[in-house]
PDB file of C-alpha atoms in Angstrom:
ATOM      1  CA  UNK A 218      -0.036   0.049  -0.055  1.00  0.00           C
ATOM      2  CA  UNK A 219       1.716   3.104  -1.150  1.00  0.00           C
ATOM      3  CA  UNK A 220       1.652   6.366   0.565  1.00  0.00           C
ATOM      4  CA  UNK A 221      -0.876   5.560   3.512  1.00  0.00           C
ATOM      5  CA  UNK A 222      -0.923   8.441   5.770  1.00  0.00           C
ATOM      6  CA  UNK A 223      -3.378   7.490   8.652  1.00  0.00           C
ATOM      7  CA  UNK A 224      -4.754   4.411  10.391  1.00  0.00           C
ATOM      8  CA  UNK A 225      -8.129   5.538   8.970  1.00  0.00           C
ATOM      9  CA  UNK A 226      -6.635   5.185   5.412  1.00  0.00           C
ATOM     10  CA  UNK A 227      -4.771   1.904   6.166  1.00  0.00           C
ATOM     11  CA  UNK A 228      -7.920   0.444   7.599  1.00  0.00           C
ATOM     12  CA  UNK A 229      -9.947   1.249   4.564  1.00  0.00           C
ATOM     13  CA  UNK A 230     -11.508   4.580   5.525  1.00  0.00           C
ATOM     14  CA  UNK A 231     -15.263   5.306   6.029  1.00  0.00           C
ATOM     15  CA  UNK A 232     -16.505   1.916   4.872  1.00  0.00           C
ATOM     16  CA  UNK A 233     -14.339   0.011   7.550  1.00  0.00           C
ATOM     17  CA  UNK A 234     -15.286   2.484  10.384  1.00  0.00           C
ATOM     18  CA  UNK A 235     -18.888   2.106   9.628  1.00  0.00           C
ATOM     19  CA  UNK A 236     -18.713  -1.558   9.689  1.00  0.00           C
ATOM     20  CA  UNK A 237     -16.587  -1.579  12.804  1.00  0.00           C
ATOM     21  CA  UNK A 238     -19.249   0.480  14.684  1.00  0.00           C
ATOM     22  CA  UNK A 239     -22.203  -1.724  13.393  1.00  0.00           C
ATOM     23  CA  UNK A 240     -20.534  -4.933  14.547  1.00  0.00           C
ATOM     24  CA  UNK A 241     -19.283  -3.383  17.827  1.00  0.00           C
ATOM     25  CA  UNK A 242     -22.774  -2.092  18.739  1.00  0.00           C
ATOM     26  CA  UNK A 243     -24.526  -5.363  17.636  1.00  0.00           C
ATOM     27  CA  UNK A 244     -22.519  -7.046  20.629  1.00  0.00           C
ATOM     28  CA  UNK A 245     -23.508  -4.458  23.373  1.00  0.00           C
ATOM     29  CA  UNK A 246     -27.019  -5.661  24.263  1.00  0.00           C
ATOM     30  CA  UNK A 247     -25.796  -9.164  25.006  1.00  0.00           C
ATOM     31  CA  UNK A 248     -22.687  -8.146  26.926  1.00  0.00           C
ATOM     32  CA  UNK A 249     -23.479  -8.576  30.684  1.00  0.00           C
ATOM     33  CA  UNK A 250     -20.745  -5.913  31.508  1.00  0.00           C
ATOM     34  CA  UNK A 251     -21.566  -3.341  29.010  1.00  0.00           C
ATOM     35  CA  UNK A 252     -25.367  -3.482  28.360  1.00  0.00           C
ATOM     36  CA  UNK A 253     -26.046  -2.028  32.004  1.00  0.00           C
ATOM     37  CA  UNK A 254     -23.966   1.097  31.074  1.00  0.00           C
ATOM     38  CA  UNK A 255     -25.169   1.925  27.587  1.00  0.00           C
ATOM     39  CA  UNK A 256     -28.639   3.220  26.704  1.00  0.00           C
ATOM     40  CA  UNK A 257     -31.118   0.909  25.315  1.00  0.00           C
ATOM     41  CA  UNK A 258     -31.354   2.783  22.236  1.00  0.00           C
ATOM     42  CA  UNK A 259     -27.953   2.667  20.756  1.00  0.00           C
ATOM     43  CA  UNK A 260     -28.791   5.006  17.645  1.00  0.00           C
ATOM     44  CA  UNK A 261     -27.362   8.258  18.938  1.00  0.00           C
ATOM     45  CA  UNK A 262     -24.183   6.830  20.558  1.00  0.00           C
ATOM     46  CA  UNK A 263     -23.501   4.462  17.394  1.00  0.00           C
ATOM     47  CA  UNK A 264     -23.514   7.673  15.314  1.00  0.00           C
ATOM     48  CA  UNK A 265     -21.198   9.564  17.689  1.00  0.00           C
ATOM     49  CA  UNK A 266     -18.813   6.617  17.866  1.00  0.00           C
ATOM     50  CA  UNK A 267     -18.698   6.582  14.239  1.00  0.00           C
ATOM     51  CA  UNK A 268     -17.836  10.316  14.158  1.00  0.00           C
ATOM     52  CA  UNK A 269     -15.238   9.833  17.020  1.00  0.00           C
ATOM     53  CA  UNK A 270     -13.532   6.743  15.520  1.00  0.00           C
ATOM     54  CA  UNK A 271     -13.199   8.280  12.068  1.00  0.00           C
ATOM     55  CA  UNK A 272     -11.416  11.234  13.669  1.00  0.00           C
ATOM     56  CA  UNK A 273      -9.439   9.128  16.326  1.00  0.00           C
ATOM     57  CA  UNK A 274      -7.852   6.993  13.480  1.00  0.00           C
ATOM     58  CA  UNK A 275      -6.844   9.945  11.450  1.00  0.00           C
ATOM     59  CA  UNK A 276      -9.946  10.576   9.137  1.00  0.00           C
ATOM     60  CA  UNK A 277     -11.902  13.819   8.849  1.00  0.00           C
ATOM     61  CA  UNK A 278     -12.535  15.515  12.143  1.00  0.00           C
ATOM     62  CA  UNK A 279     -16.311  14.748  12.087  1.00  0.00           C
ATOM     63  CA  UNK A 280     -16.661  14.449  15.817  1.00  0.00           C
ATOM     64  CA  UNK A 281     -15.231  17.911  16.530  1.00  0.00           C
ATOM     65  CA  UNK A 282     -17.016  19.529  13.712  1.00  0.00           C
ATOM     66  CA  UNK A 283     -20.393  18.262  15.232  1.00  0.00           C
ATOM     67  CA  UNK A 284     -19.661  18.288  18.894  1.00  0.00           C
ATOM     68  CA  UNK A 285     -16.461  20.271  19.709  1.00  0.00           C
ATOM     69  CA  UNK A 286     -13.148  18.745  21.197  1.00  0.00           C
ATOM     70  CA  UNK A 287     -13.756  15.143  22.120  1.00  0.00           C
ATOM     71  CA  UNK A 288     -12.716  15.553  25.847  1.00  0.00           C
ATOM     72  CA  UNK A 289     -13.451  11.753  26.270  1.00  0.00           C
ATOM     73  CA  UNK A 290     -12.988  11.446  29.783  1.00  0.00           C
ATOM     74  CA  UNK A 291     -15.166  14.423  30.739  1.00  0.00           C
ATOM     75  CA  UNK A 292     -17.973  13.226  28.445  1.00  0.00           C
ATOM     76  CA  UNK A 293     -18.009   9.765  30.152  1.00  0.00           C
ATOM     77  CA  UNK A 294     -17.983  10.986  33.727  1.00  0.00           C
ATOM     78  CA  UNK A 295     -21.625  10.603  34.183  1.00  0.00           C
ATOM     79  CA  UNK A 296     -21.403   6.878  33.622  1.00  0.00           C
ATOM     80  CA  UNK A 297     -19.401   4.839  36.278  1.00  0.00           C
ATOM     81  CA  UNK A 298     -16.762   2.993  34.273  1.00  0.00           C
ATOM     82  CA  UNK A 299     -14.602   0.519  35.968  1.00  0.00           C
ATOM     83  CA  UNK A 300     -11.629  -1.578  34.811  1.00  0.00           C
ATOM     84  CA  UNK A 301     -13.929  -4.266  34.222  1.00  0.00           C
ATOM     85  CA  UNK A 302     -16.129  -2.239  31.902  1.00  0.00           C
ATOM     86  CA  UNK A 303     -13.136  -0.948  30.077  1.00  0.00           C
ATOM     87  CA  UNK A 304     -11.845  -4.399  29.570  1.00  0.00           C
ATOM     88  CA  UNK A 305     -15.155  -5.630  28.297  1.00  0.00           C
ATOM     89  CA  UNK A 306     -15.304  -2.699  26.015  1.00  0.00           C
ATOM     90  CA  UNK A 307     -11.778  -3.596  24.649  1.00  0.00           C
ATOM     91  CA  UNK A 308     -12.681  -7.267  24.288  1.00  0.00           C
ATOM     92  CA  UNK A 309     -15.824  -6.438  22.176  1.00  0.00           C
ATOM     93  CA  UNK A 310     -13.857  -3.837  20.185  1.00  0.00           C
ATOM     94  CA  UNK A 311     -11.025  -6.529  19.524  1.00  0.00           C
ATOM     95  CA  UNK A 312     -13.638  -9.081  18.444  1.00  0.00           C
ATOM     96  CA  UNK A 313     -15.345  -6.474  16.164  1.00  0.00           C
ATOM     97  CA  UNK A 314     -11.949  -5.534  14.471  1.00  0.00           C
ATOM     98  CA  UNK A 315     -11.322  -9.210  13.911  1.00  0.00           C
ATOM     99  CA  UNK A 316     -14.694  -9.954  12.613  1.00  0.00           C
ATOM    100  CA  UNK A 317     -14.400  -7.202  10.003  1.00  0.00           C
ATOM    101  CA  UNK A 318     -11.077  -8.435   8.723  1.00  0.00           C
ATOM    102  CA  UNK A 319      -8.567  -6.252  10.568  1.00  0.00           C
ATOM    103  CA  UNK A 320      -5.430  -8.240  11.596  1.00  0.00           C
ATOM    104  CA  UNK A 321      -1.684  -8.162  11.869  1.00  0.00           C
ATOM    105  CA  UNK A 322       0.127  -4.979  12.460  1.00  0.00           C
ATOM    106  CA  UNK A 323      -2.907  -2.913  11.661  1.00  0.00           C
ATOM    107  CA  UNK A 324      -4.879  -4.639  14.353  1.00  0.00           C
ATOM    108  CA  UNK A 325      -2.017  -4.214  16.761  1.00  0.00           C
ATOM    109  CA  UNK A 326      -1.738  -0.525  16.291  1.00  0.00           C
ATOM    110  CA  UNK A 327      -5.541   0.084  16.376  1.00  0.00           C
ATOM    111  CA  UNK A 328      -5.886  -2.034  19.527  1.00  0.00           C
ATOM    112  CA  UNK A 329      -2.970  -0.204  21.165  1.00  0.00           C
ATOM    113  CA  UNK A 330      -4.673   3.181  20.584  1.00  0.00           C
ATOM    114  CA  UNK A 331      -8.070   1.812  21.718  1.00  0.00           C
ATOM    115  CA  UNK A 332      -6.515   0.283  24.823  1.00  0.00           C
ATOM    116  CA  UNK A 333      -5.022   3.617  25.896  1.00  0.00           C
ATOM    117  CA  UNK A 334      -8.361   5.436  25.325  1.00  0.00           C
ATOM    118  CA  UNK A 335     -10.448   2.671  27.031  1.00  0.00           C
ATOM    119  CA  UNK A 336      -8.476   2.608  30.048  1.00  0.00           C
ATOM    120  CA  UNK A 337      -8.422   6.354  30.288  1.00  0.00           C
ATOM    121  CA  UNK A 338     -12.106   6.199  30.630  1.00  0.00           C
ATOM    122  CA  UNK A 339     -11.943   4.462  34.020  1.00  0.00           C
ATOM    123  CA  UNK A 340     -13.389   6.635  36.603  1.00  0.00           C
ATOM    124  CA  UNK A 341     -14.752   4.339  39.234  1.00  0.00           C
ATOM    125  CA  UNK A 342     -13.261   1.722  41.471  1.00  0.00           C
ATOM    126  CA  UNK A 343     -14.988  -1.662  41.289  1.00  0.00           C
ATOM    127  CA  UNK A 344     -15.978  -1.565  44.936  1.00  0.00           C
ATOM    128  CA  UNK A 345     -17.647   1.851  44.321  1.00  0.00           C
ATOM    129  CA  UNK A 346     -20.207   0.664  41.877  1.00  0.00           C
ATOM    130  CA  UNK A 347     -23.657   0.159  43.596  1.00  0.00           C
ATOM    131  CA  UNK A 348     -25.007  -3.241  43.740  1.00  0.00           C
ATOM    132  CA  UNK A 349     -27.755  -4.223  41.388  1.00  0.00           C
ATOM    133  CA  UNK A 350     -31.291  -4.109  42.939  1.00  0.00           C
TER     134      UNK A 350
END
């Protein structure tokens, strides 16, 4: 691949990011760790994730154009996110990348970036999460 400039380009651009988001969010309702912290209707969050991941991997700054600076941690503070949640998110993202055919060095680099972002979202210790009713 000659003259690839970004992870977004290397991965296949818009089509790949759209597929990644669709596959990832199809897994959320069945995930016992993630379903409770996501809204029941995933339409808006799916769209925002598409905008964010496009920008995050070096594509057009769609998220910033629509919502301003990402400020991920601040935007996620209203949701208690533990290390368990972050690991579950990363596990599902890893599965989704593989499912859409991302592998090898591209997979490794994308997962390294996602891992840094995912772990940065942790804002609650496990013992501080209220027990389910």
